[in-house]
Short mmCIF file of C-alpha atoms and ligand atoms in Angstrom, two decimals:
data_model
loop_
_atom_site.label_atom_id
_atom_site.label_comp_id
_atom_site.label_asym_id
_atom_site.label_seq_id
_atom_site.Cartn_x
_atom_site.Cartn_y
_atom_site.Cartn_z
CA MET A 1 16.05 -30.62 21.75
CA SER A 2 12.46 -30.26 22.97
CA ASP A 3 9.60 -29.18 20.61
CA ALA A 4 9.12 -25.89 22.65
CA ASN A 5 12.74 -25.07 21.44
CA LEU A 6 11.02 -25.36 17.56
CA ASN A 7 10.04 -22.10 16.07
CA VAL A 8 11.81 -19.84 18.47
CA TYR A 9 13.44 -16.62 17.77
CA ARG A 10 15.52 -14.88 20.70
CA ILE A 11 15.61 -10.91 20.08
CA ARG A 12 17.95 -8.35 22.30
CA GLY A 13 16.37 -4.94 21.10
CA HIS A 14 18.08 -1.49 20.31
CA ARG A 15 20.71 -2.66 17.64
CA PRO A 16 20.18 -0.09 14.93
CA LEU A 17 19.73 -2.05 11.38
CA ARG A 18 22.47 -0.98 8.82
CA GLY A 19 23.41 -2.23 5.66
CA GLY A 20 21.53 -3.88 2.48
CA ILE A 21 19.14 -6.58 1.84
CA ARG A 22 17.36 -7.60 -1.39
CA ALA A 23 13.57 -8.07 -1.60
CA GLN A 24 12.32 -11.24 -2.25
CA ALA A 25 9.30 -11.96 -5.01
CA ALA A 26 6.05 -11.66 -3.61
CA LYS A 27 4.39 -14.67 -2.25
CA ASN A 28 1.05 -13.40 -3.33
CA ALA A 29 2.06 -13.21 -6.79
CA VAL A 30 4.41 -16.34 -7.01
CA THR A 31 1.62 -18.62 -5.39
CA LYS A 32 -0.82 -17.35 -8.01
CA GLN A 33 1.50 -17.85 -10.93
CA LEU A 34 1.95 -21.33 -9.76
CA VAL A 35 -1.38 -22.00 -9.88
CA ALA A 36 -1.72 -20.01 -13.58
CA SER A 37 0.71 -22.32 -14.78
CA LEU A 38 -1.76 -25.32 -14.87
CA LEU A 39 -3.55 -23.34 -17.60
CA THR A 40 -1.37 -24.84 -19.98
CA ALA A 41 0.27 -28.16 -20.56
CA GLU A 42 3.68 -26.58 -21.69
CA PRO A 43 6.24 -25.98 -19.07
CA CYS A 44 6.75 -22.71 -17.44
CA ARG A 45 9.66 -20.87 -15.43
CA LEU A 46 9.47 -18.47 -12.41
CA ARG A 47 12.62 -16.92 -11.70
CA ASP A 48 13.56 -16.04 -8.16
CA VAL A 49 10.98 -17.92 -6.11
CA PRO A 50 11.10 -17.37 -2.58
CA ASP A 51 12.12 -20.57 -0.61
CA ILE A 52 9.31 -20.26 2.09
CA THR A 53 6.93 -22.88 3.27
CA GLU A 54 3.83 -21.36 1.28
CA ILE A 55 5.44 -22.13 -1.75
CA ASP A 56 6.51 -25.65 -0.76
CA VAL A 57 2.91 -26.05 0.20
CA VAL A 58 1.52 -24.88 -3.08
CA LEU A 59 4.02 -27.01 -5.09
CA ASP A 60 2.96 -30.10 -3.29
CA MET A 61 -0.55 -29.53 -4.05
CA LEU A 62 0.00 -28.84 -7.72
CA THR A 63 2.10 -32.42 -7.67
CA GLU A 64 -1.05 -34.04 -6.50
CA ILE A 65 -2.65 -32.57 -9.82
CA GLY A 66 0.08 -33.94 -11.83
CA ALA A 67 2.78 -31.10 -12.05
CA THR A 68 6.44 -31.76 -11.86
CA TYR A 69 8.90 -29.11 -11.20
CA ASP A 70 12.59 -28.61 -10.48
CA ARG A 71 14.06 -25.96 -8.15
CA ARG A 72 17.13 -24.75 -9.90
CA ASP A 73 20.10 -23.62 -8.14
CA ASP A 74 19.68 -19.88 -9.50
CA GLY A 75 16.12 -19.87 -7.53
CA SER A 76 13.98 -20.56 -10.38
CA VAL A 77 11.08 -23.22 -10.53
CA ASP A 78 10.66 -24.86 -13.71
CA LEU A 79 7.27 -26.69 -13.51
CA ALA A 80 4.91 -28.17 -16.11
CA THR A 81 1.67 -30.11 -15.96
CA PRO A 82 1.60 -32.19 -19.24
CA ARG A 83 -1.56 -34.11 -18.18
CA ILE A 84 -3.94 -33.77 -15.03
CA ALA A 85 -3.60 -36.86 -12.89
CA SER A 86 -5.97 -36.20 -10.37
CA THR A 87 -8.68 -33.50 -10.39
CA ALA A 88 -8.92 -33.67 -6.61
CA ILE A 89 -6.80 -31.72 -4.01
CA SER A 90 -6.68 -33.95 -0.58
CA GLU A 91 -8.37 -32.72 2.39
CA ARG A 92 -4.73 -32.68 3.82
CA TYR A 93 -5.09 -29.33 2.49
CA SER A 94 -8.22 -28.61 4.15
CA GLY A 95 -7.72 -25.01 6.12
CA VAL A 96 -4.09 -24.78 4.86
CA ASN A 97 -4.30 -21.66 2.80
CA ARG A 98 -6.51 -19.65 0.19
CA ILE A 99 -5.16 -21.74 -2.81
CA PRO A 100 -7.52 -24.68 -3.34
CA ILE A 101 -10.42 -22.22 -4.31
CA LEU A 102 -8.24 -21.13 -7.17
CA LEU A 103 -7.41 -24.13 -8.45
CA ILE A 104 -11.05 -24.92 -9.48
CA ALA A 105 -11.16 -22.91 -12.97
CA PRO A 106 -7.76 -24.45 -13.90
CA LEU A 107 -8.83 -27.91 -13.39
CA LEU A 108 -12.35 -27.30 -14.89
CA HIS A 109 -10.46 -25.89 -18.04
CA ARG A 110 -8.32 -29.01 -18.13
CA ALA A 111 -10.53 -31.63 -17.16
CA GLY A 112 -14.04 -30.47 -16.73
CA MET A 113 -14.07 -31.33 -13.16
CA ALA A 114 -12.41 -30.43 -9.72
CA ARG A 115 -12.99 -31.28 -6.06
CA VAL A 116 -11.29 -29.03 -3.61
CA PRO A 117 -11.19 -28.89 0.09
CA VAL A 118 -12.47 -26.06 2.46
CA VAL A 119 -9.95 -23.01 2.41
CA GLY A 120 -8.09 -21.59 5.41
CA GLY A 121 -5.17 -19.14 5.86
CA CYS A 122 -4.44 -16.64 8.47
CA ASN A 123 -7.22 -16.20 11.17
CA ILE A 124 -7.65 -12.65 10.65
CA GLY A 125 -11.53 -12.72 9.98
CA GLU A 126 -14.37 -14.73 8.77
CA ARG A 127 -12.61 -14.91 5.27
CA PRO A 128 -15.83 -16.25 3.10
CA ILE A 129 -15.22 -17.46 -0.37
CA ASP A 130 -18.90 -16.68 -1.57
CA PHE A 131 -17.83 -14.39 -4.20
CA HIS A 132 -15.66 -17.17 -5.76
CA VAL A 133 -18.32 -19.71 -5.91
CA ASP A 134 -20.73 -17.02 -7.18
CA LEU A 135 -18.74 -16.24 -9.98
CA LEU A 136 -17.56 -19.59 -11.00
CA ARG A 137 -21.64 -20.39 -11.11
CA LYS A 138 -22.13 -17.26 -13.20
CA MET A 139 -19.75 -18.56 -15.76
CA GLY A 140 -21.35 -21.98 -16.08
CA ALA A 141 -19.74 -24.20 -13.40
CA GLU A 142 -22.03 -26.54 -11.20
CA ILE A 143 -20.86 -26.35 -7.82
CA ASP A 144 -21.80 -28.57 -4.91
CA GLU A 145 -20.79 -27.60 -1.50
CA ASP A 146 -20.42 -29.83 1.73
CA ASP A 147 -18.74 -29.86 4.73
CA ASP A 148 -15.60 -30.94 3.59
CA GLY A 149 -15.13 -28.85 0.09
CA TYR A 150 -16.44 -27.85 -3.44
CA THR A 151 -17.20 -30.11 -6.15
CA ALA A 152 -17.14 -28.44 -9.51
CA ARG A 153 -18.14 -29.45 -13.09
CA ALA A 154 -18.21 -27.79 -16.55
CA ASP A 155 -17.93 -28.70 -19.95
CA ARG A 156 -16.38 -25.26 -21.00
CA LEU A 157 -16.90 -22.30 -18.92
CA ARG A 158 -18.69 -18.92 -20.42
CA GLY A 159 -17.80 -15.31 -20.44
CA THR A 160 -20.04 -13.25 -18.64
CA VAL A 161 -20.52 -9.40 -16.80
CA LEU A 162 -19.29 -9.99 -13.34
CA ALA A 163 -19.76 -7.08 -10.41
CA LEU A 164 -17.65 -8.22 -7.30
CA PRO A 165 -19.52 -7.03 -4.24
CA TYR A 166 -15.96 -5.97 -3.07
CA PRO A 167 -12.67 -5.81 -4.75
CA SER A 168 -11.55 -8.98 -3.40
CA VAL A 169 -7.95 -9.91 -4.55
CA GLY A 170 -8.67 -13.74 -4.68
CA ALA A 171 -11.95 -13.60 -6.47
CA THR A 172 -10.72 -11.03 -8.95
CA GLU A 173 -7.54 -13.85 -9.62
CA ASN A 174 -10.30 -16.56 -9.91
CA ALA A 175 -12.54 -14.59 -12.30
CA ILE A 176 -9.16 -13.97 -14.59
CA PHE A 177 -8.38 -17.87 -14.33
CA ALA A 178 -11.81 -18.83 -15.15
CA ALA A 179 -11.95 -16.11 -17.97
CA CYS A 180 -8.67 -16.79 -19.74
CA LEU A 181 -9.75 -19.97 -21.40
CA ALA A 182 -13.83 -19.29 -21.19
CA GLU A 183 -15.59 -18.95 -24.47
CA GLY A 184 -16.43 -15.28 -25.04
CA THR A 185 -15.43 -12.37 -23.05
CA THR A 186 -15.87 -11.82 -19.34
CA VAL A 187 -16.20 -8.10 -17.60
CA ILE A 188 -14.96 -7.97 -14.18
CA ASN A 189 -16.45 -4.89 -12.68
CA ASN A 190 -15.05 -3.50 -9.10
CA ALA A 191 -12.14 -5.70 -9.74
CA ALA A 192 -8.80 -5.49 -7.43
CA VAL A 193 -6.08 -4.14 -9.22
CA GLU A 194 -3.32 -4.99 -6.65
CA PRO A 195 0.42 -5.11 -8.22
CA GLU A 196 0.59 -8.59 -7.43
CA ILE A 197 -2.59 -9.31 -9.69
CA VAL A 198 -1.11 -6.92 -12.47
CA ASP A 199 1.94 -8.92 -12.42
CA THR A 200 -0.08 -12.47 -12.92
CA VAL A 201 -1.84 -10.57 -15.68
CA LEU A 202 1.59 -10.02 -17.11
CA PHE A 203 2.50 -13.53 -16.86
CA LEU A 204 -0.76 -14.70 -18.37
CA GLN A 205 -0.35 -12.17 -21.36
CA LYS A 206 3.28 -13.69 -21.72
CA MET A 207 1.05 -17.20 -22.01
CA GLY A 208 -1.29 -15.84 -24.59
CA ALA A 209 -4.17 -14.32 -22.74
CA LEU A 210 -6.12 -11.39 -23.92
CA ILE A 211 -6.40 -9.48 -20.70
CA GLN A 212 -7.20 -5.69 -20.48
CA ILE A 213 -7.07 -3.57 -17.43
CA ASP A 214 -9.38 -0.60 -17.93
CA THR A 215 -9.94 2.48 -15.93
CA ASP A 216 -12.33 2.39 -12.71
CA ARG A 217 -10.73 -0.97 -11.53
CA LYS A 218 -12.58 -3.05 -14.74
CA ILE A 219 -10.95 -5.95 -16.24
CA VAL A 220 -11.95 -7.48 -19.66
CA ILE A 221 -10.84 -10.64 -20.66
CA GLU A 222 -11.34 -12.19 -24.09
CA GLY A 223 -11.31 -15.93 -23.88
CA VAL A 224 -8.68 -17.73 -26.11
CA GLU A 225 -8.70 -21.11 -27.29
CA GLU A 226 -5.25 -22.20 -25.54
CA LEU A 227 -2.27 -20.86 -23.39
CA HIS A 228 1.31 -21.85 -23.91
CA GLY A 229 4.45 -21.86 -21.62
CA ALA A 230 6.18 -18.78 -20.69
CA HIS A 231 8.78 -17.49 -18.12
CA HIS A 232 8.28 -14.73 -15.52
CA ASP A 233 10.36 -12.67 -13.18
CA PRO A 234 7.68 -12.23 -10.55
CA VAL A 235 7.15 -8.64 -8.84
CA ARG A 236 8.94 -7.82 -5.62
CA ASP A 237 7.35 -8.24 -2.45
CA ARG A 238 5.93 -4.85 -1.13
CA ILE A 239 4.74 -6.40 2.23
CA GLU A 240 8.14 -7.40 2.86
CA VAL A 241 9.81 -4.33 1.54
CA ALA A 242 7.72 -2.19 4.02
CA SER A 243 8.35 -4.45 6.83
CA PHE A 244 11.97 -4.03 6.68
CA ALA A 245 11.51 -0.16 5.87
CA MET A 246 9.52 0.08 9.01
CA ALA A 247 12.23 -1.84 11.23
CA SER A 248 14.83 0.45 9.66
CA VAL A 249 12.91 3.53 10.70
CA ALA A 250 12.20 2.10 14.03
CA THR A 251 15.63 1.16 15.15
CA GLU A 252 17.11 4.49 13.71
CA GLY A 253 19.10 2.51 11.35
CA ARG A 254 19.53 2.78 7.59
CA LEU A 255 18.58 -0.12 5.18
CA ARG A 256 18.88 -0.36 1.52
CA ILE A 257 16.54 -2.46 -0.27
CA GLU A 258 17.37 -4.08 -3.60
CA GLY A 259 14.55 -4.23 -5.77
CA ALA A 260 12.02 -2.36 -3.54
CA ASP A 261 9.64 -0.73 -6.10
CA GLN A 262 8.76 2.65 -5.37
CA ALA A 263 5.69 2.64 -7.79
CA ALA A 264 4.00 -0.14 -5.80
CA MET A 265 4.29 1.61 -2.53
CA ILE A 266 3.62 5.07 -3.22
CA THR A 267 0.86 5.21 -0.45
CA PHE A 268 3.10 3.52 2.04
CA LEU A 269 6.03 5.82 1.20
CA ASN A 270 3.98 9.13 1.87
CA ILE A 271 2.77 7.73 5.33
CA LEU A 272 6.02 6.79 6.17
CA ARG A 273 7.44 10.35 5.39
CA LYS A 274 4.53 12.07 7.26
CA ILE A 275 5.21 10.09 10.27
CA GLY A 276 9.30 11.02 10.22
CA GLY A 277 10.60 8.13 8.22
CA GLY A 278 13.12 8.92 5.41
CA PHE A 279 13.80 7.23 1.99
CA GLU A 280 15.89 7.74 -1.04
CA VAL A 281 15.30 5.83 -4.09
CA ASP A 282 17.84 4.88 -6.71
CA ALA A 283 17.72 2.88 -9.90
CA GLY A 284 18.00 -0.72 -7.95
CA GLY A 285 16.05 -0.13 -4.82
CA ILE A 286 15.20 2.13 -1.86
CA THR A 287 17.15 3.30 1.20
CA PHE A 288 15.02 3.71 4.41
CA PHE A 289 16.05 5.70 7.58
CA ARG A 290 15.02 7.83 10.33
CA ALA A 291 14.56 11.45 9.10
CA ARG A 292 13.05 13.21 12.38
CA GLU A 293 14.30 12.01 15.57
CA ALA A 294 10.61 12.39 17.39
CA LEU A 295 8.23 10.43 14.92
CA LYS A 296 4.70 11.86 14.60
CA PRO A 297 1.33 10.31 15.02
CA ILE A 298 -0.85 9.82 12.05
CA HIS A 299 -4.31 8.79 10.99
CA ILE A 300 -4.49 5.67 8.64
CA GLU A 301 -7.25 3.58 6.78
CA THR A 302 -6.50 0.46 5.35
CA ASP A 303 -7.85 -0.14 1.78
CA VAL A 304 -7.48 -2.17 -1.35
CA HIS A 305 -4.86 -0.86 -4.00
CA PRO A 306 -4.00 1.86 -4.41
CA GLY A 307 -5.06 2.44 -0.68
CA PHE A 308 -2.62 1.60 2.39
CA MET A 309 -2.50 -2.27 2.59
CA THR A 310 -3.84 -4.14 5.40
CA ASP A 311 -0.81 -6.13 5.43
CA TRP A 312 1.12 -3.16 6.32
CA GLN A 313 -1.04 -2.37 9.43
CA GLN A 314 0.41 -4.64 11.81
CA PRO A 315 4.23 -3.46 11.78
CA MET A 316 2.99 0.14 11.33
CA VAL A 317 0.84 0.12 14.43
CA THR A 318 4.05 -1.15 16.28
CA LEU A 319 6.18 1.76 14.95
CA LEU A 320 3.42 4.15 15.62
CA THR A 321 3.65 2.94 19.57
CA GLN A 322 6.97 5.11 19.13
CA ALA A 323 5.21 7.94 17.59
CA HIS A 324 4.92 10.92 20.22
CA GLY A 325 1.03 11.59 20.39
CA VAL A 326 -2.15 9.55 19.35
CA SER A 327 -2.42 7.90 16.21
CA VAL A 328 -5.59 6.30 14.73
CA VAL A 329 -5.54 3.22 12.61
CA HIS A 330 -9.18 2.24 10.84
CA GLU A 331 -8.58 -1.36 9.40
CA THR A 332 -11.18 -1.49 6.60
CA VAL A 333 -10.30 -4.89 4.91
CA TYR A 334 -10.32 -7.65 7.70
CA GLU A 335 -12.77 -7.46 10.72
CA LYS A 336 -10.48 -9.05 13.00
CA ARG A 337 -6.96 -7.92 12.41
CA PHE A 338 -5.95 -6.25 15.46
CA GLY A 339 -5.94 -9.25 18.10
CA TYR A 340 -1.99 -8.87 17.96
CA THR A 341 -2.52 -5.72 19.85
CA SER A 342 -3.04 -7.13 23.26
CA THR A 343 0.44 -8.66 23.11
CA LEU A 344 1.91 -5.31 22.18
CA ASN A 345 0.03 -3.83 25.25
CA ALA A 346 1.60 -6.51 27.32
CA MET A 347 4.88 -5.34 26.29
CA GLY A 348 4.20 -1.63 27.34
CA ALA A 349 2.16 -0.14 24.35
CA ASN A 350 -1.14 1.87 24.81
CA ILE A 351 -3.40 0.67 22.15
CA THR A 352 -7.18 0.54 22.44
CA LEU A 353 -9.57 -0.92 20.15
CA THR A 354 -12.90 0.08 19.17
CA ASN A 355 -15.86 -1.06 17.24
CA ASP A 356 -16.51 2.40 15.50
CA CYS A 357 -15.21 3.45 12.37
CA LEU A 358 -12.72 5.85 13.22
CA GLY A 359 -11.90 7.49 9.58
CA GLY A 360 -13.25 9.63 6.98
CA LYS A 361 -15.67 7.05 5.75
CA ALA A 362 -18.10 4.08 6.98
CA CYS A 363 -16.74 0.65 6.03
CA ARG A 364 -18.37 -2.64 5.72
CA PHE A 365 -17.95 -3.32 9.16
CA THR A 366 -19.98 -0.47 10.86
CA ASP A 367 -22.49 -1.58 13.32
CA ARG A 368 -21.07 -4.79 13.29
CA ASN A 369 -19.35 -5.29 16.53
CA PHE A 370 -15.94 -5.79 15.22
CA PRO A 371 -13.18 -4.26 17.12
CA HIS A 372 -11.65 -2.75 13.71
CA SER A 373 -10.32 0.73 14.62
CA ALA A 374 -7.27 1.30 16.83
CA ILE A 375 -6.13 4.35 19.12
CA VAL A 376 -2.57 4.06 19.44
CA GLN A 377 -1.09 6.29 22.30
CA GLY A 378 2.55 6.65 22.02
CA ALA A 379 5.29 7.20 22.74
CA THR A 380 5.70 4.11 24.89
CA ALA A 381 8.88 1.98 25.87
CA LEU A 382 8.36 -1.44 25.01
CA ALA A 383 9.75 -4.25 27.44
CA GLY A 384 11.05 -7.70 25.93
CA ARG A 385 9.08 -10.78 27.28
CA GLN A 386 7.89 -14.26 25.81
CA ILE A 387 5.27 -13.82 22.92
CA GLU A 388 3.60 -16.16 20.54
CA ILE A 389 2.77 -15.13 17.30
CA PRO A 390 -0.85 -15.72 15.93
CA ASP A 391 -0.34 -15.03 12.28
CA LEU A 392 2.05 -14.24 9.78
CA ARG A 393 1.83 -10.42 9.64
CA ALA A 394 1.26 -10.05 13.16
CA GLY A 395 4.41 -12.17 13.09
CA PHE A 396 6.70 -9.40 11.67
CA ALA A 397 4.91 -6.75 13.90
CA TYR A 398 6.32 -8.70 16.80
CA LEU A 399 9.73 -8.96 15.43
CA LEU A 400 9.70 -5.28 15.25
CA ALA A 401 8.51 -4.91 18.82
CA ALA A 402 11.19 -7.01 19.84
CA LEU A 403 13.76 -5.04 18.08
CA ILE A 404 12.89 -1.94 19.59
CA ALA A 405 11.95 -3.43 23.16
CA ASP A 406 14.36 -3.12 25.99
CA GLY A 407 15.78 -6.53 27.14
CA GLU A 408 15.24 -9.97 25.46
CA THR A 409 12.17 -11.05 23.63
CA THR A 410 11.55 -14.96 22.98
CA ILE A 411 9.27 -15.10 20.12
CA PHE A 412 7.44 -18.56 19.89
CA GLY A 413 5.51 -19.93 16.47
CA THR A 414 7.78 -18.31 14.18
CA ARG A 415 6.62 -20.96 11.73
CA PHE A 416 4.02 -18.34 10.75
CA ILE A 417 6.80 -16.03 9.68
CA GLU A 418 8.57 -18.77 7.84
CA ARG A 419 5.72 -19.13 5.81
CA GLY A 420 5.94 -15.82 4.21
CA TYR A 421 9.47 -14.26 4.90
CA VAL A 422 12.58 -15.76 3.59
CA ASN A 423 15.38 -16.61 6.04
CA VAL A 424 14.38 -13.84 8.49
CA PRO A 425 16.81 -14.43 11.27
CA GLU A 426 19.80 -14.71 9.01
CA ARG A 427 18.92 -11.49 7.26
CA LEU A 428 18.36 -9.53 10.34
CA ALA A 429 21.34 -10.72 11.71
CA SER A 430 23.31 -9.57 8.69
CA VAL A 431 22.27 -5.99 9.26
CA GLY A 432 23.01 -5.89 13.03
CA ALA A 433 20.16 -7.28 14.82
CA ASP A 434 20.96 -9.52 17.85
CA ILE A 435 18.80 -12.36 16.86
CA ASP A 436 19.45 -16.23 17.19
CA VAL A 437 17.34 -19.22 16.71
CA PRO A 438 18.12 -21.60 19.65
CA SER A 439 16.57 -24.71 17.69
CA ARG A 440 19.24 -24.32 14.89
CA GLN A 441 22.16 -23.63 17.46
CA ALA A 442 20.96 -26.97 19.09
CA ALA A 443 20.84 -28.78 15.41
CA VAL A 444 24.69 -27.59 14.92
CA ALA A 445 25.61 -28.66 18.03
C1 EPZ B 1 -5.10 -11.79 -0.26
O1 EPZ B 1 -6.01 -12.62 0.21
C2 EPZ B 1 -3.70 -12.10 0.37
N1 EPZ B 1 -3.49 -13.25 0.55
C3 EPZ B 1 -3.82 -11.29 1.81
O2 EPZ B 1 -2.70 -11.46 2.57
C4 EPZ B 1 -4.08 -9.94 1.57
O3 EPZ B 1 -4.57 -9.55 2.99
C5 EPZ B 1 -5.90 -9.76 1.18
O4 EPZ B 1 -5.54 -10.33 -0.28
C6 EPZ B 1 -5.92 -8.18 0.63
O5 EPZ B 1 -5.25 -7.64 -0.05
C7 EPZ B 1 -2.99 -13.87 -0.61
O6 EPZ B 1 -2.87 -13.40 -1.90
C8 EPZ B 1 -2.91 -15.56 -0.49
P1 EPZ B 1 -9.55 -10.69 -0.42
P2 EPZ B 1 -7.61 -13.02 -0.21
O7 EPZ B 1 -10.41 -11.82 -0.94
O8 EPZ B 1 -7.65 -12.80 -1.68
C9 EPZ B 1 -13.89 -10.65 2.02
C10 EPZ B 1 -0.99 -12.32 3.89
O9 EPZ B 1 -0.61 -12.03 4.98
N2 EPZ B 1 -14.26 -11.59 0.90
O10 EPZ B 1 -9.18 -9.51 -1.01
O11 EPZ B 1 -8.35 -14.11 0.66
C11 EPZ B 1 -12.79 -11.15 2.80
O12 EPZ B 1 -13.47 -11.40 3.92
C12 EPZ B 1 -2.51 -12.48 3.52
O13 EPZ B 1 0.08 -12.51 2.82
C13 EPZ B 1 -15.61 -11.96 1.24
O14 EPZ B 1 -16.65 -11.60 1.83
O15 EPZ B 1 -8.34 -11.33 0.25
C14 EPZ B 1 -12.17 -9.66 3.07
O16 EPZ B 1 -12.53 -8.90 4.13
C15 EPZ B 1 -3.39 -12.31 4.42
N3 EPZ B 1 -16.17 -13.03 0.08
C16 EPZ B 1 -12.26 -8.89 1.82
O17 EPZ B 1 -13.03 -9.46 0.98
C17 EPZ B 1 -15.18 -13.57 -0.72
O18 EPZ B 1 -15.76 -14.46 -1.45
C18 EPZ B 1 -10.87 -9.04 1.28
O19 EPZ B 1 -10.31 -10.28 0.96
C19 EPZ B 1 -13.76 -13.14 -0.98
C20 EPZ B 1 -13.51 -12.08 0.04
#
């Protein structure tokens, strides 16, 4: 088996997805809850932890710090960090994901110092961490930055009033972790209130934290002396649910997603309905299907919650290549999140990018020369070809393109997909997709 065969999916399009799948727990909640467990020396249990490489990476990082964990047969992870064995995260995690910067506050609380490497993650924009560093400094941490990472020290963090320049998910989580065990009260103005953050707040509340989510995206945290162990069933992954929902609509199938949560997806469901997708909500999930034969175009702007998620944008643009007319998508969260569209164009789509804010409002990227609006002219047939994934969410957009393309598509770089989605080829095949993974066949042979 050659290396070129690793990380490859082969898909033949035009098979409607029919049947049922179960939604996985949200990667972007579980990874943060693994970090939150460091705020206590007592054992914690997270149920139904998805078996994806991103979780493995975070568990490895925590092991370096002194955590031990047990992945149980029922999918839960038991973990505990009775003592901090090391306050430094090694440089092999440099640039890997967004987690190291979130480890500073727990390490300061537990050991008074922290050394973490520079953070990374998908290449979808500059992704600075200035808000994180500023808020930790405002709460009393001394932080030295160098080319390789950050060194932080604090005897005890102190509560303060913070105003985030933008409602950043990671910076809000960082401030919450810093504030839970800080001396006094912390107010986070202009906080992000994504369902994954609220879910982590629920876990922290079970651990003994005092966190109030007020109106106008204000979060108030009264520091407590200590937190204790807790069990938690993390929120389902609304990015995964929307991705499979769009695949169901695109292939004119009918897919029930067990665990899909309507409340977390109101904006998505409205947009899906407006373009001609259908859904039925039952007690345990949502069934998605095509309600109109010809999909309708739409204008969408991505935004922080409760707006249209930036992580729904890529498969939605792929779906909109099948709508009849001109759709406009204005990306206001990341400045560089349309890179994947050139490959869709190579498959037959007609997507034009512009630096202008094509929306009702100007965004942070106005006059900054970022191609952050897309004009999608549909409907266009897509043709299968060899394509390579640039990042996680673009990865599902390409899967979706392959599922509706004529002929066969070979997708390289599928390790990006496996970072965030559980067993995608197996689950897609179980609902009717014609997909195979050549490297796995070779391994079996
Ligand atoms: C989280 O990233 C998610 N990642 C992202 O999902 C998601 O797209 C994003 O939130 C928005 O919902 C994880 O939870 C691991 P941000 P995060 O801080 O926290 C700017 C996926 O595919 N900013 O809310 O890193 C930043 O550049 C990933 O699962 C600063 O300028 O996102 C961006 O433009 C991709 N300075 C905006 O804020 C800072 O210090 C929002 O970023 C921090 C952020």
